Amino acid sequence: MDTNIQSTLQEDRLFQPPAKFAAQARIPNREALDALREKAEQDHEGFWAEQAREELDWHTPFESVLDDSKAPRYQWFADGKINVSHNCLDRHLAQRGDKTAIVFEGEQGDTRHISYAELHRDVCRFANGLKSLGVASGDRVVIYMPMVPEAVIAMQACARIGATHSVVFGGFSAEALKDRIENAAAKVVITADGGHRGGKVVELKAAADQALSNGCDSIEKVVVLKRAGNDIGFQPGRDIWWSELMEGQAETCEPTWVGSEHPLFLLYTSGSTGKPKGIEHSSAGYLLGAITTMKWVFDINDNDVFWCTADVGWVTGHTYVAYGPLACGATMLMYEGAPTVPDAGRFWKICEDHNVSIFYTAPTAIRALMKAGDAFPQQYDLSSIRLLGTVGEPINPEAWMWYHRVIGGERCPIVDTWWQTETGAHMIAPMPGAVATKPGSCTLPLPGIAADVVDADGNSIEQPNQGGFLVIRKPWPSMVRGVWGDDQRFYDTYWKQFDTQKFYLAGDNARRDEDGYFWIMGRIDDVLNVSGHRLGTMEVESALVAHPLVAEAAVVSRPHDIKGESIFAFVVLRGERPEGGIDKSLTRELREWVGKQIGAIAKPDDMRFADNLPKTRSGKIMRRLLRTIACGEEITQDTSTLENEGIVLQLQGKA
Ligand code: WT7
């Protein structure tokens, strides 16, 4: 079998759902899936209303299903009342109180098992603690934590009292944290002294202190979990230890019943231009998306140990760590650290030690672990795994085949799940007992998800393998509700392009093959995708330009074996251009600088200094040209419109 296929276009392998898997699956065949899909097509609202009645525990049932009077701020189940934390915890207590909700493993090997009853108790106590700090329904709380159970407890506690959380990835810098606190005007920050990652202590409290040292006036309290035991500064009156806040708090806390549309969380995500956007999600609709996809795509059941490796700082860590598994009463695993500590066998050791049955990670991690060699996974017994998943970017067939063969032992289906921060939950993904998979394709839209590929006029592209815009033609319950504080940007980014048709513009290019399978081709704008994380070019560029020596910068991505894409920066200095366009020590300094401003993930891998950047007459940087140069490809674009054509040689490093 040829496993070295470069272009997904040549991919014609088809993997039928293994009979053994299908036999036990919730959706056991294509007929069952088609029946669901048909039901949704015939009555979109009725379908989702039925799901919402079946899957969610309502305090006040809804009458209104879809309200489009404030479109594109669509509202689902708007007159119903609900509490997300009640749906994740309380409703399981009678039957699953002693069942393990969270299996935790720290990077240094410490483990904890937390039952549903214990989790419920801790969430209630912490919720009462937050209330005692004056946090009320509608307030924003920023969570800047390592991957420890307390991060989930904090999120669930916010949900319990109707506070809207905004989790900031622990790998982000003080500067990024500050921007997000200020944009959301948050009242409280929940953080930790530090977390363990890659054999080091990530000093979260120090970064939070720095963020708060100038600005962030809305912050009243800082809650600090003791995790790594590192020395920290402590500001009495403002700072309070997690343990002190928990002390003496009642072990129950009546959930605050909120409207379905109450904002459960904000999550900041990058666009191609401007500052990160605070993506707003609802309560009921969001949770419904989390639950239906846990059941349809992950086929979750009571015996599973579910492990999604994503950090809670990303949407995947919201839907498939903090909410989805708990809402389904499942056992889920959380791991604090890096996949390579102490070696590249760590993930596989964890799978063996804790009997992981469903494993969900990103292609970037799969590629890195594949590169480390088969010897690592072969040391461990991976027979507990029954289902594998990927998310974040297209997976190249070579990595897919490795995942299938070496990790899945050729017996586990792989679910390649396409979705976005904005969609809240999986949108295009196989139901593993019902859909044959093709390496590199996310396969078919889920029931009730009207995904389509259209041309610039919004017409469906019927011809197979013709690329176009990926759109969603009808609203769905877990969809983004807005961009925090910026309705115009919400409209401009997602709705403006297909305004008359009212389609949601995903921002990706995609094609459909002869079988109707979707293949994601890339983003239509300039967003970088490093290790499965979206970064805006603008964010990196503005970080570079913030350095006193830098006048102007443009960053583009180029393909990278491990990270998917790496960042190539073209920099114009305020002073003299270094000899030959290369300056190693300045490159090092600027990389560190970007790391401080945004986070290590945004550090450019390559940097070249030029006297100027290639621009169009209207002053727009010619990114396509820069990408060609970054990839070392031959230039076919017309460069005659450039002010200084000689600049091309400089940019290529040839002058
Ligand atoms: C973008 C969304 C959704 C959680 C992780 C990233 C790309 C995501 C896939 C996939 C091909 C994918 C798209 C999408 N993407 N999943 N299975 N196949 N591409 O969330 O940061 O909001 O990024 O990631 O380009 O638009 P995000």
XYZ file of C-alpha atoms and ligand atoms in Angstrom:
682
model
C 0.000 0.000 0.000
C 1.350 3.414 -0.923
C 1.508 5.443 2.274
C 3.526 8.277 0.861
C 0.803 10.205 -0.892
C 1.583 13.902 -1.125
C -1.527 15.440 -2.559
C -4.863 14.867 -0.956
C -6.302 15.109 -4.451
C -4.861 11.670 -5.168
C -6.396 10.211 -2.070
C -8.901 7.505 -2.931
C -8.574 5.099 -0.042
C -11.800 4.404 1.752
C -12.006 2.930 5.238
C -15.326 1.354 6.109
C -16.464 1.550 9.727
C -15.050 -1.576 11.399
C -17.894 -4.047 11.906
C -17.073 -4.498 15.572
C -17.210 -0.774 16.180
C -20.401 -0.266 14.198
C -22.144 -3.082 16.030
C -21.965 -1.199 19.330
C -22.209 2.361 17.978
C -25.075 4.685 18.825
C -25.492 5.473 15.114
C -24.651 2.021 13.744
C -25.017 2.490 9.977
C -25.469 4.903 7.143
C -29.245 4.385 7.084
C -29.559 5.567 10.679
C -27.478 8.638 9.884
C -29.413 9.406 6.717
C -32.691 9.106 8.599
C -31.500 11.686 11.134
C -30.204 13.969 8.419
C -33.438 13.731 6.482
C -35.450 14.576 9.558
C -33.341 17.687 10.045
C -33.664 18.679 6.403
C -37.411 18.407 6.479
C -37.868 20.383 9.660
C -34.694 22.162 10.763
C -36.208 23.867 13.783
C -38.310 20.892 14.794
C -35.252 18.661 14.670
C -33.209 20.913 16.937
C -36.147 21.518 19.274
C -36.499 17.789 19.756
C -32.776 17.408 20.437
C -32.921 20.266 22.937
C -35.855 18.699 24.798
C -34.197 15.299 24.898
C -30.643 16.246 25.726
C -30.964 19.197 28.100
C -32.454 19.526 31.562
C -34.624 22.634 31.546
C -35.646 24.756 34.518
C -38.230 26.502 32.343
C -39.021 24.766 29.046
C -38.791 26.851 25.885
C -41.589 27.661 23.466
C -39.628 29.722 20.990
C -37.211 27.610 18.939
C -35.373 29.911 16.523
C -35.796 33.660 16.710
C -34.213 35.531 13.809
C -35.605 38.953 14.653
C -32.137 40.135 15.720
C -30.253 38.295 12.952
C -27.402 37.666 12.510
C -27.592 37.437 16.284
C -29.795 34.362 16.007
C -31.449 33.193 19.202
C -32.258 29.613 20.062
C -34.737 28.407 22.698
C -34.712 32.000 23.945
C -37.593 31.878 26.427
C -36.284 28.748 28.153
C -34.267 28.847 31.369
C -31.368 26.591 32.092
C -28.078 26.245 33.926
C -25.082 24.682 32.207
C -23.367 23.511 35.396
C -26.581 21.834 36.568
C -26.645 19.984 33.245
C -23.008 18.916 33.623
C -23.087 17.907 37.279
C -26.310 17.840 39.292
C -28.254 15.742 36.873
C -25.733 12.906 37.142
C -25.512 12.801 40.924
C -28.265 10.271 41.545
C -26.920 7.704 39.099
C -23.265 8.573 38.755
C -22.274 10.347 41.954
C -19.399 7.949 42.599
C -18.376 7.658 38.986
C -15.040 9.287 38.093
C -15.639 12.535 36.258
C -12.011 13.611 35.898
C -8.844 11.554 35.828
C -5.972 13.971 36.199
C -2.287 13.466 35.605
C 0.291 16.165 36.247
C 3.431 16.454 34.191
C 5.465 15.230 37.144
C 3.333 12.096 37.409
C 0.925 13.026 40.219
C -2.584 11.682 39.622
C -6.064 12.389 40.971
C -9.475 10.855 40.434
C -12.404 13.171 41.019
C -15.912 11.744 41.184
C -19.034 13.544 40.011
C -20.071 14.070 43.646
C -16.668 15.557 44.516
C -16.598 17.721 41.437
C -20.085 18.971 42.184
C -19.063 19.817 45.739
C -15.929 21.692 44.667
C -17.736 23.590 41.933
C -20.411 24.629 44.453
C -17.846 25.730 47.011
C -15.889 27.705 44.447
C -19.089 29.225 43.065
C -19.993 30.347 46.579
C -16.477 31.735 46.905
C -16.854 33.756 43.720
C -20.156 35.101 44.993
C -18.438 36.143 48.219
C -16.039 38.209 46.101
C -19.008 40.017 44.616
C -19.138 38.163 41.305
C -22.687 38.161 39.982
C -24.552 36.944 36.932
C -23.327 38.736 33.819
C -19.915 39.687 35.258
C -16.849 38.611 33.300
C -14.191 36.433 34.909
C -10.832 35.778 33.263
C -9.310 32.342 33.825
C -5.537 32.060 33.270
C -4.657 28.622 34.542
C -2.582 25.533 33.871
C -4.311 22.334 32.674
C -5.439 21.185 36.095
C -8.927 20.188 37.306
C -9.299 23.561 39.018
C -9.443 25.193 35.585
C -12.585 23.184 34.857
C -13.904 23.827 38.360
C -13.470 27.564 37.781
C -15.284 27.418 34.447
C -18.123 25.336 35.848
C -18.403 27.613 38.884
C -18.773 30.646 36.633
C -21.453 28.823 34.662
C -23.202 27.947 37.912
C -23.646 31.578 38.947
C -24.178 33.010 35.465
C -20.792 34.726 35.290
C -19.301 34.794 31.781
C -15.814 33.344 31.670
C -13.028 34.206 29.319
C -10.230 31.655 29.443
C -6.865 32.963 28.319
C -4.409 30.267 27.206
C -1.667 29.864 29.828
C 0.975 30.084 27.099
C -0.063 33.630 26.279
C 2.008 36.510 27.584
C 1.157 39.257 30.084
C 0.510 41.621 27.206
C -2.035 39.292 25.571
C -3.683 38.694 28.941
C -3.975 42.404 29.576
C -5.637 43.055 26.199
C -8.205 40.361 26.864
C -8.928 41.497 30.431
C -9.419 45.041 29.244
C -11.565 44.160 26.258
C -13.908 42.131 28.440
C -13.705 44.545 31.413
C -13.344 41.524 33.684
C -13.877 41.799 37.429
C -11.821 38.850 38.638
C -8.803 36.911 37.391
C -8.377 33.290 38.430
C -4.825 32.062 38.051
C -2.195 29.839 39.666
C 1.288 30.401 41.010
C 2.529 28.310 38.118
C 1.986 25.172 36.093
C 4.316 22.435 34.894
C 4.998 22.375 31.198
C 7.953 20.978 29.296
C 9.910 20.327 32.481
C 9.670 23.989 33.511
C 7.384 26.062 35.673
C 5.206 28.460 33.698
C 4.937 31.475 35.988
C 1.330 32.448 35.519
C 0.953 34.653 38.579
C 4.005 36.696 37.624
C 2.520 37.265 34.172
C -0.837 38.194 35.688
C 0.872 40.674 38.030
C 2.599 42.233 35.075
C -0.644 42.469 33.133
C -2.320 44.163 36.078
C 0.591 46.494 36.787
C -0.576 49.016 34.244
C -4.204 49.144 33.269
C -6.816 46.421 33.837
C -8.674 48.811 36.145
C -11.798 46.654 36.118
C -10.072 43.895 38.099
C -11.048 43.759 41.764
C -9.721 40.371 42.881
C -7.128 37.829 41.858
C -7.673 34.234 42.959
C -4.456 32.192 43.080
C -4.312 28.412 43.048
C -1.197 26.922 44.582
C 0.023 24.427 42.032
C 3.746 24.586 41.294
C 4.843 26.029 44.631
C 7.045 28.664 42.997
C 7.632 31.998 44.725
C 5.128 34.665 43.818
C 4.323 38.231 44.696
C 1.135 38.638 46.695
C -0.888 41.820 46.943
C -2.988 41.656 50.119
C -6.512 42.937 49.620
C -6.427 42.146 45.917
C -5.009 38.622 45.887
C -6.576 35.649 47.610
C -5.500 32.022 47.676
C -7.861 29.495 46.093
C -7.753 27.388 49.272
C -8.693 30.337 51.485
C -11.567 31.245 49.237
C -12.877 27.671 49.403
C -12.560 27.443 53.169
C -15.853 27.300 54.986
C -17.942 27.645 51.833
C -21.190 25.704 51.690
C -21.027 22.485 49.669
C -24.132 23.247 47.721
C -24.954 26.258 45.610
C -28.316 26.715 43.960
C -27.661 27.190 40.242
C -28.509 30.595 38.828
C -31.146 29.878 36.191
C -30.372 31.946 33.152
C -32.024 32.440 29.786
C -30.870 30.123 27.016
C -29.065 32.988 25.346
C -27.142 34.072 28.432
C -23.448 34.359 27.438
C -21.683 31.324 28.889
C -18.264 32.431 27.743
C -16.129 34.663 25.588
C -13.125 33.219 23.864
C -10.684 35.431 22.023
C -9.595 34.293 18.603
C -7.461 35.909 15.953
C -8.587 37.322 12.675
C -6.384 38.398 9.792
C -6.513 42.040 10.765
C -6.876 43.945 13.958
C -7.082 42.750 17.511
C -8.365 39.343 18.618
C -12.146 39.039 18.646
C -14.070 37.995 21.735
C -16.258 35.210 20.357
C -19.477 35.071 22.360
C -21.263 31.792 23.047
C -24.701 31.103 24.479
C -25.713 28.682 27.228
C -28.358 26.245 25.961
C -27.537 26.155 22.255
C -23.835 25.832 22.930
C -24.281 22.977 25.369
C -26.627 21.210 22.989
C -23.939 21.264 20.287
C -21.413 19.873 22.762
C -23.719 17.020 23.774
C -24.994 15.984 20.347
C -21.482 15.843 18.915
C -20.121 13.917 21.925
C -22.778 11.323 21.137
C -22.751 11.373 17.335
C -19.067 11.827 16.602
C -17.378 10.415 19.707
C -20.075 7.816 20.318
C -19.481 8.453 24.020
C -20.824 5.911 26.467
C -20.663 5.157 30.162
C -17.607 2.885 29.984
C -15.416 5.246 28.036
C -12.374 7.110 29.249
C -12.362 10.127 26.983
C -9.195 12.136 26.409
C -9.129 15.354 24.442
C -5.580 16.694 24.687
C -6.518 20.337 24.039
C -5.772 23.036 26.584
C -8.777 24.778 28.137
C -7.436 27.957 26.542
C -8.776 26.851 23.152
C -12.356 26.160 22.152
C -11.600 22.440 21.887
C -10.749 22.519 25.588
C -14.093 24.182 26.281
C -16.406 21.943 24.298
C -14.557 18.638 24.680
C -12.926 19.054 28.101
C -14.868 21.430 30.312
C -18.422 20.890 29.069
C -19.220 18.118 26.574
C -17.861 15.074 28.444
C -19.339 16.188 31.761
C -22.720 16.987 30.236
C -22.746 13.367 29.019
C -21.749 11.968 32.414
C -18.526 10.607 30.954
C -15.116 9.982 32.492
C -12.555 12.298 30.964
C -8.826 12.653 31.297
C -6.838 15.838 31.784
C -3.074 15.996 31.421
C -1.158 19.031 32.569
C 2.038 18.888 30.585
C 3.874 18.479 27.309
C 3.640 15.332 25.137
C 7.403 14.877 25.198
C 8.092 14.815 28.940
C 10.008 12.745 29.867
C 9.955 11.430 26.286
C 7.724 11.159 23.221
C 5.989 8.120 24.724
C 4.144 10.138 27.381
C 0.748 10.283 25.632
C 0.842 6.546 24.952
C 1.873 5.767 28.507
C -1.069 7.814 29.773
C -3.412 5.942 27.406
C -2.180 2.641 28.791
C -2.127 3.674 32.446
C -5.646 5.095 32.423
C -7.304 2.848 29.831
C -8.124 5.682 27.493
C -10.754 4.534 25.001
C -11.289 7.701 22.941
C -8.292 9.835 22.045
C -8.653 13.244 20.376
C -5.704 15.413 19.376
C -4.354 17.734 16.691
C -2.498 16.823 13.489
C 0.488 18.855 14.667
C 0.865 16.557 17.699
C 0.386 13.475 15.542
C 3.119 14.625 13.154
C 5.521 15.384 15.986
C 4.923 12.018 17.650
C 5.156 10.225 14.327
C 8.537 11.853 13.772
C 9.708 10.557 17.160
C 9.352 7.028 15.838
C 7.190 3.936 16.257
C 9.312 2.618 19.119
C 7.546 4.912 21.587
C 3.949 3.816 20.994
C 5.099 0.213 20.598
C 6.253 0.157 24.201
C 2.687 0.552 25.396
C -0.513 -1.424 25.307
C -2.942 0.750 23.371
C -5.666 -1.867 23.062
C -8.060 0.143 25.267
C -8.393 2.732 22.485
C -11.466 2.247 20.317
C -11.788 5.610 18.583
C -9.341 8.304 17.424
C -9.996 11.915 16.484
C -8.234 14.926 14.998
C -8.972 18.639 14.878
C -7.438 21.975 14.027
C -6.170 21.718 10.496
C -6.251 19.327 7.594
C -4.380 16.130 8.411
C -2.001 14.939 5.734
C -2.720 11.373 4.610
C 0.693 10.162 5.724
C 0.033 11.197 9.310
C -3.516 9.821 9.080
C -2.198 6.424 8.018
C 0.355 6.401 10.813
C -2.331 7.289 13.367
C -4.551 4.552 11.960
C -1.851 1.885 11.850
C 0.396 2.557 14.831
C -1.971 4.113 17.353
C -5.273 2.647 16.232
C -3.890 -0.822 15.457
C -5.960 -0.679 12.241
C -9.068 -1.320 14.316
C -10.156 2.202 15.339
C -12.107 4.622 13.195
C -10.605 8.117 12.916
C -12.940 11.083 13.166
C -11.501 14.143 11.411
C -13.615 16.938 12.838
C -13.999 20.286 11.088
C -15.263 23.121 13.201
C -14.191 26.516 14.545
C -14.183 28.591 17.696
C -17.216 30.273 16.186
C -19.192 27.100 15.492
C -18.962 25.899 19.095
C -19.000 22.213 18.178
C -18.184 19.790 15.360
C -19.892 20.666 12.084
C -18.436 18.376 9.453
C -17.250 15.024 10.782
C -17.921 11.340 10.333
C -20.187 9.403 12.610
C -17.730 6.578 13.177
C -20.164 3.676 12.984
C -21.901 5.019 9.914
C -19.492 6.848 7.624
C -16.533 5.397 5.730
C -13.513 7.646 6.101
C -10.944 8.960 3.629
C -7.553 10.124 4.925
C -7.533 13.937 4.847
C -11.273 14.491 4.530
C -13.569 15.588 7.351
C -16.289 13.739 5.423
C -19.922 14.856 5.748
C -21.875 17.568 7.563
C -23.664 16.461 10.721
C -27.469 16.345 10.857
C -28.942 19.823 11.179
C -25.771 21.470 9.856
C -26.389 23.003 6.444
C -22.780 23.177 5.246
C -22.208 24.001 1.596
C -19.485 25.051 -0.837
C -20.496 28.083 -2.858
C -19.099 30.473 -5.439
C -18.705 34.218 -4.940
C -22.398 34.739 -5.693
C -23.479 32.208 -3.124
C -24.476 29.521 -5.634
C -23.823 25.970 -4.599
C -20.908 24.458 -6.489
C -22.273 21.194 -7.805
C -19.255 20.124 -9.789
C -17.048 17.770 -7.781
C -13.628 18.933 -6.622
C -14.188 22.585 -7.475
C -12.981 24.779 -4.635
C -15.194 27.473 -3.170
C -16.286 29.222 0.004
C -17.347 27.028 2.868
C -20.613 28.414 4.243
C -23.382 27.313 6.599
C -26.737 28.063 5.063
C -28.907 27.868 8.163
C -28.397 28.928 11.778
C -27.499 26.153 14.236
C -27.821 26.110 18.036
C -24.130 26.285 19.049
C -23.260 29.097 16.657
C -21.351 32.246 17.675
C -23.706 34.920 19.020
C -21.500 37.941 18.515
C -18.112 39.562 18.821
C -17.835 41.099 22.255
C -18.437 44.833 22.016
C -18.195 44.935 18.235
C -21.391 44.135 16.321
C -20.001 45.668 13.182
C -17.039 43.329 13.167
C -19.344 40.384 13.795
C -21.384 41.315 10.766
C -18.414 42.190 8.563
C -16.484 39.026 9.312
C -19.168 36.366 9.035
C -22.295 37.736 7.380
C -21.537 40.608 5.061
C -20.225 38.589 2.146
C -23.435 36.582 1.704
C -25.806 39.087 3.228
C -28.741 38.492 0.900
C -28.627 34.733 1.380
C -27.910 35.029 5.120
C -25.145 32.424 4.942
C -22.488 32.156 7.623
C -19.052 32.577 6.027
C -16.601 30.199 7.664
C -13.519 31.785 6.108
C -12.200 28.491 4.750
C -11.958 27.269 1.203
C -13.237 23.780 0.613
C -14.154 21.341 -2.125
C -16.526 18.415 -2.269
C -15.631 15.183 -4.014
C -17.787 12.772 -6.027
C -19.179 11.266 -2.821
C -20.034 14.638 -1.342
C -17.115 14.431 1.078
C -15.699 17.790 2.198
C -11.998 18.572 1.887
C -10.777 21.737 3.597
C -8.295 23.612 1.412
C -7.171 26.449 3.634
C -8.277 29.823 4.847
C -9.466 32.540 2.554
C -7.663 35.233 4.505
C -4.162 35.456 5.867
C -4.558 33.825 9.228
C -1.575 31.716 10.226
C -2.164 28.232 11.559
C 0.779 27.256 13.725
C 0.477 23.891 15.435
C -3.259 23.984 14.919
C -3.667 27.396 16.498
C -4.898 30.341 14.553
C -2.798 33.439 14.750
C -3.506 36.623 12.898
C -0.687 37.989 10.792
C -1.579 41.393 12.118
C -1.038 40.367 15.708
C 2.476 39.152 15.016
C 3.250 42.148 12.847
C 2.108 44.632 15.404
C 4.190 42.859 18.037
C 7.272 43.187 15.819
C 6.578 46.790 15.043
C 6.224 47.511 18.739
C 9.991 46.882 19.049
C 11.947 50.144 19.029
C 14.254 49.043 16.210
C 11.495 47.905 13.864
C 9.773 50.136 11.372
C 7.578 47.742 9.512
C 6.963 44.033 9.297
C 4.989 41.537 7.297
C 4.607 37.924 8.266
C 3.441 35.042 6.146
C 3.346 31.351 6.695
C 5.146 28.571 4.942
C 4.548 24.851 5.232
C 6.272 23.192 8.172
C 6.693 19.465 8.784
C 5.610 19.497 12.389
C 3.713 22.681 13.036
C 1.683 22.634 9.841
C 2.769 26.167 9.164
C 5.659 28.233 10.455
C 6.003 31.982 10.499
C 8.339 33.843 8.158
C 8.828 37.503 9.009
C 10.021 40.221 6.658
C 11.262 43.145 8.682
C 12.176 46.700 7.838
C 14.379 48.297 10.468
C 14.375 51.867 11.557
C 18.105 52.033 11.053
C 20.454 50.405 8.572
C 19.581 47.107 6.984
C 22.022 44.446 8.160
C 24.504 43.053 5.669
C 22.838 40.495 3.375
C 19.486 40.921 5.142
C 20.430 38.591 7.967
C 21.291 39.392 11.561
C 21.310 36.451 13.899
C 21.451 38.270 17.200
C 18.748 40.737 16.244
C 16.638 37.853 14.961
C 17.016 36.174 18.333
C 16.088 39.373 20.132
C 12.999 39.928 17.990
C 11.873 36.322 18.389
C 12.057 36.675 22.161
C 10.225 39.957 21.900
C 7.335 38.442 19.964
C 7.280 35.565 22.447
C 6.858 38.062 25.255
C 4.214 40.072 23.467
C 2.044 37.200 22.286
C 3.458 33.857 23.368
C 6.096 31.397 22.236
C 3.776 29.986 19.594
C 3.991 33.237 17.614
C 7.777 33.438 17.368
C 8.800 33.651 13.706
C 10.947 30.721 12.587
C 12.582 32.763 9.839
C 13.388 36.421 9.569
C 14.772 38.484 6.739
C 15.563 42.186 6.805
C 14.834 44.421 3.843
C 14.805 48.130 3.049
C 11.161 47.987 2.086
C 8.153 45.740 1.755
C 6.468 44.964 -1.555
C 3.252 46.944 -1.737
C 0.505 47.616 -4.188
C -0.329 51.161 -5.155
C -3.050 51.315 -2.593
C -0.474 50.448 0.015
C -1.489 46.859 0.611
C 1.365 44.504 1.252
C 1.645 41.886 -1.486
C 1.376 38.875 0.743
C 1.072 36.404 -2.037
C 4.457 37.499 -3.312
C 5.938 37.247 0.166
C 4.544 33.762 0.568
C 6.114 32.698 -2.692
C 9.434 34.069 -1.506
C 9.130 32.486 1.925
C 8.505 29.121 0.315
C 11.560 29.626 -1.906
C 9.424 29.256 -5.007
C 9.886 30.917 -8.346
C 8.086 34.228 -8.669
C 5.337 34.157 -11.255
C 3.422 37.204 -10.054
C 3.671 40.512 -11.836
C 6.190 42.597 -9.906
C 6.248 45.530 -12.277
C 3.798 47.486 -10.170
C 6.259 47.574 -7.304
C 7.805 50.888 -6.435
C 11.211 49.369 -6.146
C 11.514 46.152 -8.089
C 15.009 45.643 -6.748
C 13.442 44.934 -3.400
C 12.545 41.444 -4.568
C 16.178 40.373 -4.625
C 16.601 41.700 -1.101
C 13.518 39.873 0.096
C 14.831 36.698 -1.470
C 18.084 37.149 0.395
C 19.991 37.505 -2.853
C 21.177 41.061 -2.326
C -9.993 26.735 11.744
C -10.659 27.032 13.058
C -11.989 23.945 16.123
C -10.960 23.818 17.104
C -9.561 24.025 16.682
C -9.258 25.251 15.880
C -9.125 24.850 10.699
C -10.198 23.077 12.156
C -10.112 21.336 10.864
C -10.165 20.079 10.205
C -9.215 21.112 8.335
C -9.571 22.436 10.164
C -10.025 25.574 9.746
C -10.961 26.332 10.672
N -9.629 23.507 11.008
N -10.477 21.770 12.089
N -10.642 18.976 10.807
N -9.704 20.019 8.940
N -9.129 22.316 8.905
O -10.186 26.280 16.117
O -8.726 28.283 16.067
O -11.211 28.476 15.651
O -9.672 27.441 13.949
O -9.110 25.637 11.901
O -9.279 26.453 8.980
O -11.572 27.457 10.078
P -9.969 27.692 15.493
